[in-house]
Every structure is written in structure tokens, then in C-alpha cells.
Coordinates of C-alpha atoms in Angstrom, one line a residue:
M7 CA 47.1 -135.1 -104.2
S8 CA 47.4 -131.5 -103.1
L9 CA 49.4 -130.7 -99.8
L10 CA 46.2 -129.3 -98.1
P11 CA 44.0 -132.5 -98.2
L12 CA 47.2 -134.4 -97.4
A13 CA 47.8 -132.2 -94.3
A14 CA 44.1 -133.0 -93.2
Q15 CA 44.5 -136.6 -93.1
T16 CA 45.4 -138.4 -89.9
A17 CA 48.5 -140.2 -89.5
N18 CA 46.6 -143.5 -89.5
D19 CA 45.0 -142.7 -92.8
V20 CA 48.4 -142.1 -94.3
A21 CA 50.0 -145.2 -92.9
Q22 CA 47.2 -147.4 -94.2
Q23 CA 47.9 -146.3 -97.7
C24 CA 51.1 -148.3 -97.9
A25 CA 52.6 -150.8 -95.5
D26 CA 56.0 -149.7 -94.3
T27 CA 58.5 -152.2 -93.4
E28 CA 61.6 -150.1 -93.4
I29 CA 63.5 -149.5 -90.3
F30 CA 65.9 -146.6 -89.5
P31 CA 68.6 -148.3 -87.5
L32 CA 70.1 -146.5 -84.6
W33 CA 73.6 -145.9 -86.2
L34 CA 71.8 -144.1 -89.0
R35 CA 69.8 -141.8 -86.6
V36 CA 72.9 -141.0 -84.6
T37 CA 75.2 -140.2 -87.5
H38 CA 72.5 -138.0 -88.9
F39 CA 72.3 -136.1 -85.8
I40 CA 76.0 -135.6 -85.5
N41 CA 76.1 -134.5 -88.9
F42 CA 73.6 -131.9 -88.6
L43 CA 75.4 -130.7 -85.5
L44 CA 78.7 -130.6 -87.2
M45 CA 77.4 -129.0 -90.4
G46 CA 76.1 -126.1 -88.5
V47 CA 79.5 -125.5 -87.0
L48 CA 81.3 -125.9 -90.3
I49 CA 79.0 -123.5 -92.1
R50 CA 78.9 -120.9 -89.5
S51 CA 82.8 -121.0 -89.1
G52 CA 83.0 -121.1 -92.9
I53 CA 81.0 -117.8 -93.0
E54 CA 83.7 -116.2 -90.5
V55 CA 86.3 -117.3 -92.7
I56 CA 84.5 -115.8 -95.9
A57 CA 84.0 -112.5 -94.0
S58 CA 87.7 -112.1 -93.6
H59 CA 88.2 -111.8 -97.4
P60 CA 84.6 -111.8 -98.9
R61 CA 85.7 -112.2 -102.6
F62 CA 86.2 -115.3 -104.7
Y63 CA 88.3 -115.8 -107.7
F64 CA 89.2 -118.7 -110.3
K65 CA 92.8 -117.2 -110.8
D66 CA 95.5 -117.3 -108.0
Q67 CA 96.4 -113.8 -108.8
C68 CA 93.4 -112.3 -107.0
E69 CA 93.4 -109.1 -109.1
P70 CA 90.6 -106.5 -108.3
G71 CA 87.7 -106.9 -110.5
S72 CA 88.4 -110.6 -111.4
E73 CA 86.1 -111.8 -108.7
W74 CA 83.2 -114.0 -110.0
I75 CA 81.3 -113.2 -106.7
R76 CA 81.9 -110.9 -103.9
F77 CA 80.0 -110.2 -100.6
T78 CA 80.9 -106.7 -100.1
K79 CA 80.2 -103.4 -101.9
D80 CA 83.6 -102.2 -101.5
K81 CA 85.7 -101.7 -104.8
V82 CA 89.5 -102.2 -104.5
P83 CA 91.7 -99.6 -106.4
L84 CA 94.4 -101.0 -108.5
E85 CA 97.2 -99.2 -106.6
E86 CA 98.8 -101.8 -104.4
G87 CA 98.6 -100.9 -100.6
A88 CA 95.8 -98.3 -101.0
F89 CA 93.3 -100.8 -99.9
T90 CA 94.5 -103.6 -97.6
A91 CA 93.0 -107.1 -97.2
R92 CA 92.3 -106.1 -93.4
D93 CA 90.2 -103.1 -94.7
D94 CA 88.2 -105.7 -96.5
Q95 CA 87.5 -107.8 -93.4
R96 CA 83.9 -107.8 -92.1
D97 CA 82.7 -107.9 -88.6
L98 CA 79.7 -110.3 -88.3
S99 CA 77.3 -111.0 -85.4
P100 CA 77.9 -114.1 -83.2
L101 CA 74.6 -115.0 -84.1
L102 CA 75.4 -115.6 -87.7
S103 CA 79.1 -116.7 -87.7
L104 CA 81.4 -118.7 -85.4
P105 CA 82.5 -117.0 -83.4
G106 CA 81.9 -113.5 -85.0
R107 CA 83.3 -110.2 -84.5
A108 CA 86.1 -110.6 -86.9
K109 CA 88.0 -113.3 -85.0
I110 CA 89.0 -115.4 -88.1
G111 CA 91.8 -117.1 -86.0
L112 CA 89.3 -118.7 -83.8
G113 CA 86.9 -119.3 -86.7
R114 CA 89.6 -121.3 -88.6
A115 CA 90.2 -123.3 -85.3
W116 CA 86.5 -124.1 -85.0
H117 CA 86.5 -125.2 -88.7
G118 CA 89.4 -127.4 -88.3
V119 CA 88.0 -129.2 -85.2
A120 CA 84.6 -129.7 -86.8
T121 CA 86.0 -130.9 -90.1
S122 CA 88.0 -133.6 -88.2
F123 CA 84.8 -134.8 -86.5
W124 CA 82.8 -134.6 -89.7
L125 CA 85.3 -136.8 -91.5
L126 CA 85.3 -139.3 -88.6
N127 CA 81.5 -139.4 -88.6
G128 CA 81.3 -139.8 -92.3
V129 CA 83.8 -142.7 -92.3
I130 CA 81.6 -144.4 -89.6
Y131 CA 78.5 -143.7 -91.5
V132 CA 79.8 -145.2 -94.8
A133 CA 81.4 -148.1 -93.1
F134 CA 77.8 -149.0 -91.7
L135 CA 76.2 -148.2 -95.0
V136 CA 78.4 -150.8 -96.7
G137 CA 78.6 -153.4 -93.9
T138 CA 74.9 -153.5 -93.4
G139 CA 73.9 -153.5 -97.1
A140 CA 72.0 -150.3 -96.6
W141 CA 73.8 -148.6 -99.5
H142 CA 70.9 -149.7 -101.8
R143 CA 68.9 -146.9 -99.9
L144 CA 71.3 -144.3 -101.7
V145 CA 72.8 -145.7 -104.7
P146 CA 70.6 -146.0 -107.8
T147 CA 70.7 -149.5 -109.5
T148 CA 68.8 -148.5 -112.5
W149 CA 68.4 -145.8 -115.0
Q150 CA 64.6 -145.7 -114.4
I151 CA 65.3 -143.6 -111.3
L152 CA 65.9 -140.5 -113.7
P153 CA 62.5 -140.4 -115.2
D154 CA 60.9 -141.2 -111.9
A155 CA 62.8 -138.5 -110.1
W156 CA 61.6 -136.1 -112.9
D157 CA 58.0 -137.1 -112.1
S158 CA 58.6 -136.5 -108.6
L159 CA 60.1 -133.1 -109.2
L160 CA 56.9 -132.2 -111.3
T161 CA 54.6 -133.4 -108.7
Y162 CA 56.4 -131.0 -106.1
A163 CA 56.5 -128.2 -108.6
H164 CA 52.7 -128.3 -108.8
L165 CA 52.4 -128.3 -105.1
R166 CA 51.5 -131.7 -104.8
T167 CA 53.3 -134.4 -102.9
P168 CA 54.2 -138.2 -103.8
S169 CA 52.3 -141.0 -102.4
L170 CA 53.7 -142.6 -99.2
C171 CA 54.0 -145.7 -101.2
D172 CA 56.9 -144.1 -103.4
F173 CA 59.0 -143.8 -100.2
T174 CA 60.9 -147.2 -99.8
P175 CA 62.1 -145.7 -97.9
Y176 CA 63.0 -142.7 -100.2
D177 CA 61.3 -141.7 -103.4
S178 CA 63.4 -141.4 -106.5
L179 CA 64.1 -137.7 -106.3
Q180 CA 65.1 -138.0 -102.7
Q181 CA 67.4 -141.0 -103.4
L182 CA 69.3 -139.0 -106.0
G183 CA 69.6 -136.1 -103.6
Y184 CA 71.1 -138.1 -101.0
F185 CA 73.4 -139.9 -103.4
F186 CA 74.6 -136.7 -104.7
I187 CA 75.3 -135.3 -101.2
V188 CA 76.9 -138.2 -99.9
F189 CA 79.1 -139.4 -102.8
I190 CA 79.7 -136.2 -104.9
A191 CA 79.3 -133.1 -102.8
A192 CA 80.9 -134.6 -99.7
P193 CA 83.9 -135.7 -101.7
L194 CA 84.1 -132.4 -103.5
M195 CA 84.5 -130.7 -99.8
I196 CA 87.1 -133.3 -98.8
V197 CA 89.3 -133.0 -101.9
T198 CA 89.3 -129.1 -102.0
G199 CA 89.7 -128.5 -98.4
P200 CA 93.4 -129.5 -98.2
V201 CA 94.3 -127.0 -101.0
M202 CA 93.5 -124.2 -98.5
S203 CA 96.7 -125.4 -96.6
P204 CA 99.8 -123.6 -97.7
A205 CA 101.9 -126.7 -96.6
V206 CA 100.0 -128.8 -99.1
V207 CA 100.3 -126.2 -101.9
G208 CA 103.9 -125.7 -101.1
R209 CA 104.7 -129.5 -100.9
F210 CA 102.3 -130.6 -103.7
P211 CA 101.9 -127.8 -106.1
W212 CA 100.4 -130.1 -108.8
Y213 CA 97.6 -130.8 -106.4
A214 CA 96.2 -127.4 -106.3
K215 CA 96.8 -127.1 -110.1
M216 CA 94.4 -130.0 -110.4
F217 CA 91.5 -127.8 -109.7
G218 CA 93.0 -124.9 -111.8
G219 CA 94.7 -123.3 -108.7
R220 CA 94.1 -122.5 -105.0
Q221 CA 91.3 -119.9 -105.8
A222 CA 89.5 -122.2 -108.0
A223 CA 89.5 -124.9 -105.4
R224 CA 88.5 -122.2 -102.7
S225 CA 85.6 -121.4 -105.1
L226 CA 84.6 -125.0 -105.4
H227 CA 84.7 -125.2 -101.8
L228 CA 82.2 -122.1 -101.5
I229 CA 79.9 -123.7 -104.0
G230 CA 79.9 -127.0 -102.1
M231 CA 78.9 -125.0 -99.0
F232 CA 76.2 -123.4 -100.8
I233 CA 74.9 -126.8 -102.0
Y234 CA 75.0 -128.2 -98.4
L235 CA 73.1 -125.2 -96.9
G236 CA 70.5 -125.4 -99.6
F237 CA 70.1 -129.1 -99.2
A238 CA 69.8 -128.6 -95.3
I239 CA 67.1 -125.9 -95.8
V240 CA 65.1 -127.9 -98.4
H241 CA 65.6 -131.3 -96.5
V242 CA 64.4 -130.2 -93.2
G243 CA 61.4 -128.3 -94.7
L244 CA 60.2 -131.3 -96.6
V245 CA 60.5 -133.4 -93.4
F246 CA 57.8 -131.2 -91.9
I247 CA 55.9 -130.8 -95.0
V248 CA 55.6 -134.3 -96.9
H249 CA 54.2 -137.1 -94.6
A250 CA 55.6 -135.5 -91.6
P251 CA 54.2 -137.9 -89.0
H252 CA 55.9 -140.8 -90.9
N253 CA 59.2 -138.8 -91.1
L254 CA 59.4 -137.7 -87.6
T255 CA 58.7 -141.0 -85.9
H256 CA 61.2 -142.7 -88.3
I257 CA 63.8 -140.1 -87.1
V258 CA 63.3 -140.5 -83.6
F259 CA 62.2 -144.1 -83.1
G260 CA 63.4 -145.7 -86.2
Y261 CA 60.0 -146.8 -87.3
Y262 CA 56.5 -145.5 -87.9
D263 CA 54.4 -145.5 -84.8
P264 CA 50.9 -143.7 -84.9
N265 CA 50.7 -143.5 -81.2
R266 CA 53.9 -141.6 -80.7
V267 CA 53.7 -138.9 -83.4
G268 CA 53.2 -136.0 -80.9
Q269 CA 56.3 -137.3 -78.9
A270 CA 58.1 -137.3 -82.2
Y271 CA 57.3 -133.7 -83.1
V272 CA 58.2 -132.5 -79.7
T273 CA 61.8 -134.2 -79.7
V274 CA 62.6 -133.2 -83.2
I275 CA 61.6 -129.7 -82.7
G276 CA 63.2 -129.4 -79.2
T277 CA 66.4 -131.0 -80.4
I278 CA 66.6 -128.5 -83.4
L279 CA 66.2 -125.5 -80.8
V280 CA 68.8 -127.1 -78.6
V281 CA 71.4 -127.5 -81.3
V282 CA 70.8 -123.9 -82.7
A283 CA 71.2 -122.6 -79.1
L284 CA 74.4 -124.8 -78.7
W285 CA 75.7 -123.1 -82.0
I286 CA 75.2 -119.7 -80.6
A287 CA 76.6 -120.7 -77.2
M288 CA 79.9 -121.7 -78.9
S289 CA 80.3 -118.3 -80.3
Y290 CA 79.8 -116.5 -77.0
W291 CA 81.9 -118.9 -75.1
T292 CA 84.7 -118.4 -77.6
L293 CA 84.5 -114.7 -77.4
T294 CA 84.2 -114.5 -73.6
D295 CA 87.1 -116.9 -72.9
T296 CA 89.2 -116.3 -75.9
R297 CA 92.5 -117.5 -74.7
R298 CA 91.2 -120.8 -73.2
S299 CA 89.2 -121.5 -76.4
Q300 CA 92.3 -120.7 -78.5
R301 CA 94.2 -123.2 -76.7
I302 CA 91.6 -126.0 -76.6
L303 CA 90.5 -125.7 -80.2
W304 CA 94.0 -125.5 -81.8
D305 CA 95.3 -128.3 -79.5
A306 CA 92.3 -130.4 -80.4
T307 CA 93.8 -131.0 -84.1
R308 CA 97.6 -130.7 -83.1
G309 CA 98.0 -134.5 -83.5
I310 CA 96.3 -134.7 -86.9
R311 CA 98.5 -131.9 -88.1
H312 CA 101.6 -133.5 -86.7
L313 CA 100.9 -136.6 -88.7
T314 CA 100.2 -134.6 -91.9
V315 CA 101.1 -131.1 -92.7
D316 CA 103.9 -130.7 -90.2
R317 CA 105.8 -133.3 -92.2
F318 CA 105.7 -131.1 -95.4
S319 CA 108.4 -128.8 -96.6
S320 CA 108.0 -126.5 -99.6
Q321 CA 109.2 -127.8 -103.0
Q322 CA 108.4 -124.3 -104.7
A323 CA 112.1 -123.2 -104.9
T324 CA 113.2 -126.7 -106.4
K325 CA 110.3 -127.8 -108.4
K326 CA 109.4 -124.3 -109.8
P327 CA 105.7 -124.7 -110.4
W328 CA 105.3 -121.1 -111.2
T329 CA 107.0 -118.9 -113.8
E330 CA 107.4 -115.2 -114.5
K331 CA 104.1 -115.3 -116.5
D332 CA 102.3 -116.2 -113.3
I333 CA 103.4 -113.3 -111.2
S334 CA 100.6 -111.2 -110.0
K335 CA 100.2 -107.7 -111.5
F336 CA 98.4 -106.8 -108.1
H337 CA 99.5 -108.3 -104.8
W338 CA 97.2 -107.9 -101.8
V339 CA 98.7 -106.6 -98.5
N340 CA 97.2 -106.6 -95.0
T341 CA 99.3 -104.2 -93.2
R342 CA 100.8 -100.6 -93.8
T343 CA 104.3 -99.3 -93.6
P344 CA 105.2 -98.2 -89.9
S345 CA 104.4 -94.6 -89.4
R346 CA 106.7 -92.1 -87.9
E347 CA 104.6 -92.5 -84.6
E348 CA 104.9 -96.2 -84.6
S349 CA 108.5 -96.4 -85.3
P350 CA 110.7 -93.2 -85.7
E351 CA 113.7 -95.5 -86.1
Y352 CA 112.2 -97.4 -89.3
Q353 CA 111.4 -93.9 -90.8
E354 CA 114.8 -92.7 -90.3
L355 CA 116.3 -95.9 -91.7
A356 CA 114.0 -95.8 -94.7
A357 CA 114.8 -91.9 -95.4
N358 CA 118.5 -93.1 -96.0
D359 CA 117.4 -96.1 -98.1
F360 CA 118.4 -98.4 -95.2
A361 CA 122.1 -97.7 -95.6
D362 CA 122.6 -97.7 -91.9
F363 CA 120.3 -100.8 -91.3
R364 CA 122.0 -103.5 -89.5
L365 CA 120.3 -107.0 -88.9
E366 CA 120.9 -108.1 -85.4
V367 CA 121.4 -111.9 -85.1
G368 CA 122.0 -113.4 -81.6
G369 CA 120.4 -115.4 -78.7
M370 CA 121.5 -118.9 -78.3
V371 CA 124.6 -118.8 -80.7
S372 CA 128.2 -118.7 -79.9
A373 CA 129.0 -115.6 -82.0
P374 CA 126.3 -113.1 -82.2
A375 CA 126.7 -110.5 -85.0
S376 CA 125.0 -107.8 -87.0
F377 CA 124.8 -107.5 -90.9
S378 CA 124.2 -104.6 -93.2
L379 CA 122.2 -105.2 -96.3
A380 CA 125.3 -105.2 -98.5
E381 CA 126.9 -107.9 -96.2
L382 CA 123.8 -110.1 -96.3
K383 CA 123.8 -109.9 -100.2
A384 CA 127.5 -111.0 -100.2
I385 CA 126.7 -114.1 -98.1
S386 CA 124.3 -115.6 -100.5
S387 CA 121.3 -114.9 -102.7
Q388 CA 118.4 -117.1 -103.7
S389 CA 115.5 -116.2 -105.8
Q390 CA 112.2 -118.2 -106.0
I391 CA 108.7 -117.6 -107.5
T392 CA 106.3 -118.8 -104.9
M393 CA 102.5 -118.5 -103.9
H394 CA 101.7 -116.4 -100.9
T395 CA 98.9 -117.8 -99.0
C396 CA 97.0 -115.6 -96.7
M397 CA 94.7 -117.1 -93.9
Q398 CA 92.1 -114.7 -94.9
G399 CA 91.9 -116.5 -98.3
W400 CA 93.6 -114.3 -101.0
T401 CA 96.8 -115.6 -102.7
G402 CA 99.5 -113.8 -104.7
I403 CA 102.4 -115.0 -106.7
A404 CA 105.7 -113.1 -106.6
K405 CA 109.3 -113.6 -107.2
W406 CA 111.3 -113.2 -103.9
T407 CA 115.1 -112.7 -103.6
G408 CA 117.0 -112.8 -100.4
I409 CA 119.3 -115.0 -98.1
R410 CA 118.5 -118.3 -96.9
V411 CA 118.0 -118.3 -93.0
R412 CA 120.2 -121.2 -92.7
D413 CA 123.1 -119.4 -94.6
L414 CA 122.7 -116.4 -92.3
L415 CA 122.8 -118.7 -89.1
A416 CA 125.9 -120.3 -90.3
Q417 CA 127.5 -117.0 -89.8
V418 CA 127.0 -116.7 -86.1
G419 CA 128.8 -119.7 -84.7
Q420 CA 127.4 -122.8 -83.1
I421 CA 123.7 -123.1 -82.4
D422 CA 123.0 -124.0 -78.7
P423 CA 121.7 -127.6 -78.7
E424 CA 118.8 -126.4 -76.5
A425 CA 117.7 -123.8 -79.1
G426 CA 114.5 -125.1 -80.7
W427 CA 113.0 -121.9 -82.2
V428 CA 113.9 -118.8 -84.1
M429 CA 112.3 -115.5 -83.3
F430 CA 112.0 -112.6 -85.8
E431 CA 111.2 -109.1 -84.6
S432 CA 109.9 -106.3 -86.6
F433 CA 110.1 -102.5 -86.7
G434 CA 106.4 -102.7 -87.1
M435 CA 103.9 -102.8 -84.4
A436 CA 100.9 -105.1 -83.3
Q437 CA 97.5 -103.7 -84.3
S438 CA 96.1 -104.7 -80.8
M439 CA 97.1 -106.6 -77.7
H440 CA 95.1 -109.5 -76.1
D441 CA 94.7 -107.8 -72.7
G442 CA 94.3 -104.3 -74.1
R443 CA 97.7 -103.0 -73.0
P444 CA 99.6 -100.6 -75.4
V445 CA 100.7 -102.2 -78.6
E446 CA 104.1 -103.8 -78.7
P447 CA 106.5 -104.5 -81.7
Y448 CA 105.4 -107.3 -84.0
Y449 CA 107.3 -110.6 -83.8
T450 CA 106.9 -114.3 -84.9
C451 CA 108.5 -117.6 -84.0
L452 CA 109.5 -120.5 -86.3
P453 CA 110.6 -124.0 -85.3
L454 CA 114.3 -124.2 -86.0
D455 CA 113.8 -127.0 -88.6
M456 CA 111.3 -124.8 -90.6
A457 CA 113.9 -121.8 -90.5
L458 CA 116.6 -124.1 -92.0
E459 CA 114.4 -125.3 -94.9
D460 CA 115.6 -124.5 -98.4
D461 CA 112.6 -122.1 -99.2
T462 CA 112.9 -120.1 -96.0
I463 CA 114.6 -116.7 -96.8
L464 CA 114.8 -113.3 -95.6
A465 CA 113.9 -111.5 -98.9
W466 CA 115.2 -107.9 -99.9
G467 CA 113.9 -108.0 -103.4
R468 CA 110.6 -108.7 -105.0
N469 CA 110.0 -109.1 -108.8
D470 CA 113.8 -108.2 -109.4
A471 CA 113.3 -104.9 -107.6
P472 CA 114.2 -103.8 -104.2
L473 CA 111.5 -104.6 -101.6
S474 CA 109.1 -101.6 -101.1
G475 CA 108.1 -100.5 -97.7
M476 CA 104.6 -101.9 -97.9
F477 CA 106.0 -105.3 -98.7
G478 CA 108.5 -105.3 -95.8
A479 CA 111.7 -103.4 -96.8
P480 CA 114.4 -103.7 -95.8
L481 CA 113.8 -107.4 -95.1
R482 CA 111.0 -109.8 -94.9
L483 CA 110.5 -113.5 -93.9
R484 CA 109.5 -115.8 -96.4
C485 CA 108.6 -119.5 -95.2
E486 CA 106.6 -121.1 -97.9
T487 CA 104.8 -123.7 -96.0
S488 CA 102.9 -121.1 -93.7
H489 CA 100.3 -118.6 -94.0
G490 CA 101.3 -115.2 -94.4
Y491 CA 101.0 -114.1 -90.8
K492 CA 104.2 -115.8 -90.0
M493 CA 106.0 -114.1 -92.9
I494 CA 107.0 -111.1 -90.8
K495 CA 107.8 -107.7 -92.6
W496 CA 110.4 -105.0 -91.6
V497 CA 112.5 -107.5 -89.8
R498 CA 115.1 -106.0 -87.4
S499 CA 116.5 -108.9 -85.5
V500 CA 116.8 -112.7 -85.4
T501 CA 117.1 -114.6 -82.2
L502 CA 117.7 -118.1 -81.4
I503 CA 115.5 -119.0 -78.3
R504 CA 114.7 -122.3 -76.4
H505 CA 110.9 -122.2 -76.9
Y506 CA 108.2 -119.7 -78.1
S507 CA 106.5 -120.0 -74.8
E508 CA 109.2 -117.9 -73.2
V509 CA 108.6 -114.7 -75.3
G510 CA 105.6 -112.4 -75.7
D511 CA 102.3 -113.8 -74.4
G512 CA 103.9 -117.3 -75.0
M513 CA 101.7 -118.2 -77.9
G514 CA 104.4 -118.0 -80.7
G515 CA 103.9 -114.6 -82.3
T516 CA 101.9 -111.4 -82.5
R517 CA 99.1 -112.9 -84.7
E518 CA 99.0 -115.9 -82.1
D519 CA 98.9 -113.6 -79.0
S520 CA 96.3 -111.1 -80.1
G521 CA 94.7 -112.7 -83.2
Y522 CA 94.3 -116.1 -81.7
Q523 CA 95.9 -117.9 -84.5
D524 CA 98.1 -121.0 -83.9
V525 CA 101.8 -120.9 -84.0
N526 CA 101.6 -123.7 -86.7
A527 CA 100.5 -121.8 -89.7
R528 CA 100.6 -124.7 -92.1
I529 CA 96.9 -125.2 -92.3

């Protein structure tokens, strides 16, 4: 039967071909609608994240030219620092991505919120699926489904459509598609998603290695997104092409009613338009009220993170999951060494190989002090091969050598019991400020307990050589359960404070103040 004659038939003619006793219950229709809404948020915020580093690899070293796919024409020179990760970032329209305009911090926040609700909706859906016995709609129970699905595919390929009698409530090809999406594609997204968290990789390096590394998991996550996007386009298209009156009345009312076909058309099309408008409105609200949206979105997942990734401390220094052979030959950077205009003091210190540099350590301690590089090296030294995880998506593996922050803090007397955070300030400057005021020095804050972890060091060396300017000389922070924006370069001072809300714009660091990231960079 061709599509054209089928379209010419009335809804009553189609319905009379096959008695349909299947009912789509309310729980099924509600969870499908919620899934449609959330998948749009996930895909659009995912596009925002992709635009921040539009390259995908299967190896964690992320060397230029090793991408298996990239969404940019830019070629990266092999000289480290000649082309930064921020140079690679793309500024997309709010009509396409969420929120758009290179606001990856807010895009990541939206992705986290949508993921949480998507998982909850999925659990409810599967619970009803199993509890009501409706699982038989999706789960094949005989191998006959394979040749039947092939016949259905050939029917579509010849621009014909299966008989309505084949849909009970789904035909074989449709059933296989739904089974794949629910029980294969969705779990793929669920198990690869956590690998994007530096806290998960730092605490459980073996988990990332299960997929071949973090970049392999990131690539699988991208493939999963393409699968969902393609499925959504085909699925929605076929709803309107194949037995549309039957499909739409089931979607809206749960059963076929020839007298309500027009109402079903209006409801479904109207709902799609409203949801699309809502997706776009999310972007413009986020961009218009950035600080409020930052607080609301990140706070929405704070409880979940407190119960999960906040409890993870890095095991990379002790478990040694990476060795010398894993070290990246090329390591991305996303900032450049402070210029003379930005920091004349830094340039003067660098000209003398930091011989006159002294790290100031103070704040809520009983014996503030300052230390030269030689004095720091005499206190203690620790080397660790770890994976650097940038929230943009790239990774790099390097050997870092420096002093543990807890050994440093042991040199400045007693810590005030009310001190809860450690602020690290840089010779470098912020790239922009939230309210447009002149840029200020870069800083970041860590919880005191994170600063005291085994893997948290102030590094002066990289790959058995002195730290170079582009990688943060004379000192850079390494906290291996966090994204790179917490690992401040060109450290000039360490200050114990009561709470991060008392410094800067009160958000926890420069990236949080002006880049709308969260003070908790574990995910």
C-alpha cells in the first residue's frame, strides 16, 4: 500500500481495517511528554558543551590530528600554547544551544539539572513498565521479530507503509527501535555520563578505563546523543506520516477516537510548538538573568552532588593508574602567560627565573609566613602522574611535582577553627568580569578538606622539568578531583578564609564570578 492512497483514506476507513483494543495509559503519555521536554534540554545544553571543545578523540592525550571527528575547520599547531582551548571555543546562537553565546558554565548547569530529572522520569517509566506488565510492548519475546522487522524496513524503503493491523500497538521494527532506545542507548548514556566527572575519574580510574579512557567515554556519549537526535526526528516524522489519526489520538487521549482526530492534531502540534518556545525561552532567560540562573541551576543539583561526588577524593597519587608512557606529548592550555601590561610584577620575577619570588601564606592562621621556591622544595616534594580534566571536554596526562598544600599549611601555625576555605590568588588576570568592570586578578577557593587531600599540591615541576610560564610557573595548584578551572596558575598567595562568599563576587572564584561555573568543580 503506497503512502499516497493511505493518506487519502479517512480515519474511519483505516480504523476499520483492524480492531484496536490497545490503550496508552496516562503514565505512559505523561512520561513520554516529560522525556520529550527533557531530551530537548539535554541535546541543546549538550551542543553548548560540545561547542566549547568541538573535537572528539578516543585517546586521553587529545593530541592535535588524533580527532576522529571535529566540528571546526581550525587546525591546531603542535606547539603547545600557540593555540589555546579558549581559541577553539565556538559562540553559538541561543536558538540552537542552551544557553548559547559561549556560556559553557550555564550550559553544564542546565545539563546537570535535565539529567537529574531525566533519570528520575526514566526510573518512574521503567517501574510502571514492569509493574503493569506493559514491558511486553517493548521487549521482544521471539526471534521472529528480526525477519518481521526486516520486512517492515523494506516496506518503508519502498515508500510504503505497514498495515495498521501490524501495530499491536507497535510493529516489529518499531518495537526493536523502542527496545534499543530504552534498554541500550539510555543505559549507554547513563554509564558514560559519570566519566565526565573528574571526581569519578580521580577516585575510580578503573571506571574510565572500562571504556578505553575518558575521551572514549566522551565519544560514546556523543554517539549516544546522535542516536537520540536521529531517533527523535524519525519518530516524530513517522507519527505524522504513518497512520497519523490513529497515532495522534492515542498520544493525546490514550485510545483511537475518529471523532477527536482534529482535536488531537491541534493538541500535538500546539504542544510541540509550546515546548520549542520553552526551550528557546530557557536560553534567553538564562542569558538575561545570568547570576540568578547560575544560583538556581547549580543549587538544583547540589544535594545530589553532596551525596555522590563530593565524597570522592582522588586516588591517582596512591593507585598510580597512569605511568610515564601515558604522559601526553601535547597538553592543551586555555590561558596565556600574563603579559607585562597585565602583570609587570610577574614579568620581572620571570626575568630573574623567580629567584625573588616569595609565596605569601596567611589569613586565618596563627603564624603567617612567606616562602621562596627553594624553601618550599626543602619542606616536602611529591610527584604524581594524573589526568587533567577540563570542563570544556579535553584531557591531558602529566607528571606534576610540588609540595602538598597540607604540608605547606603545617608551616604557618594553628588554623583558626572557623576557617573553612583556602583562597589561592594569581599573578594572572580574569578575562572579563560579570558586571563589565575592569578585570581583576584571578583567584579560586577550595574547601579546606579538599586542600588537605593527598593529591592537592602546589606544583613547581611538570614532566621532570621546571614548570614553564604557560603551565603556571612559578606555582600552580593541582586538585585532582576538580575540573581545571580550579587549578589556578601563577599562584602568588594562599589565604585561609572563613567562607568563599566573603571574597570577590562571592561565588567561589574568578570562573564562578564571571564564567558562571560552580564553586564545586567535581562534576
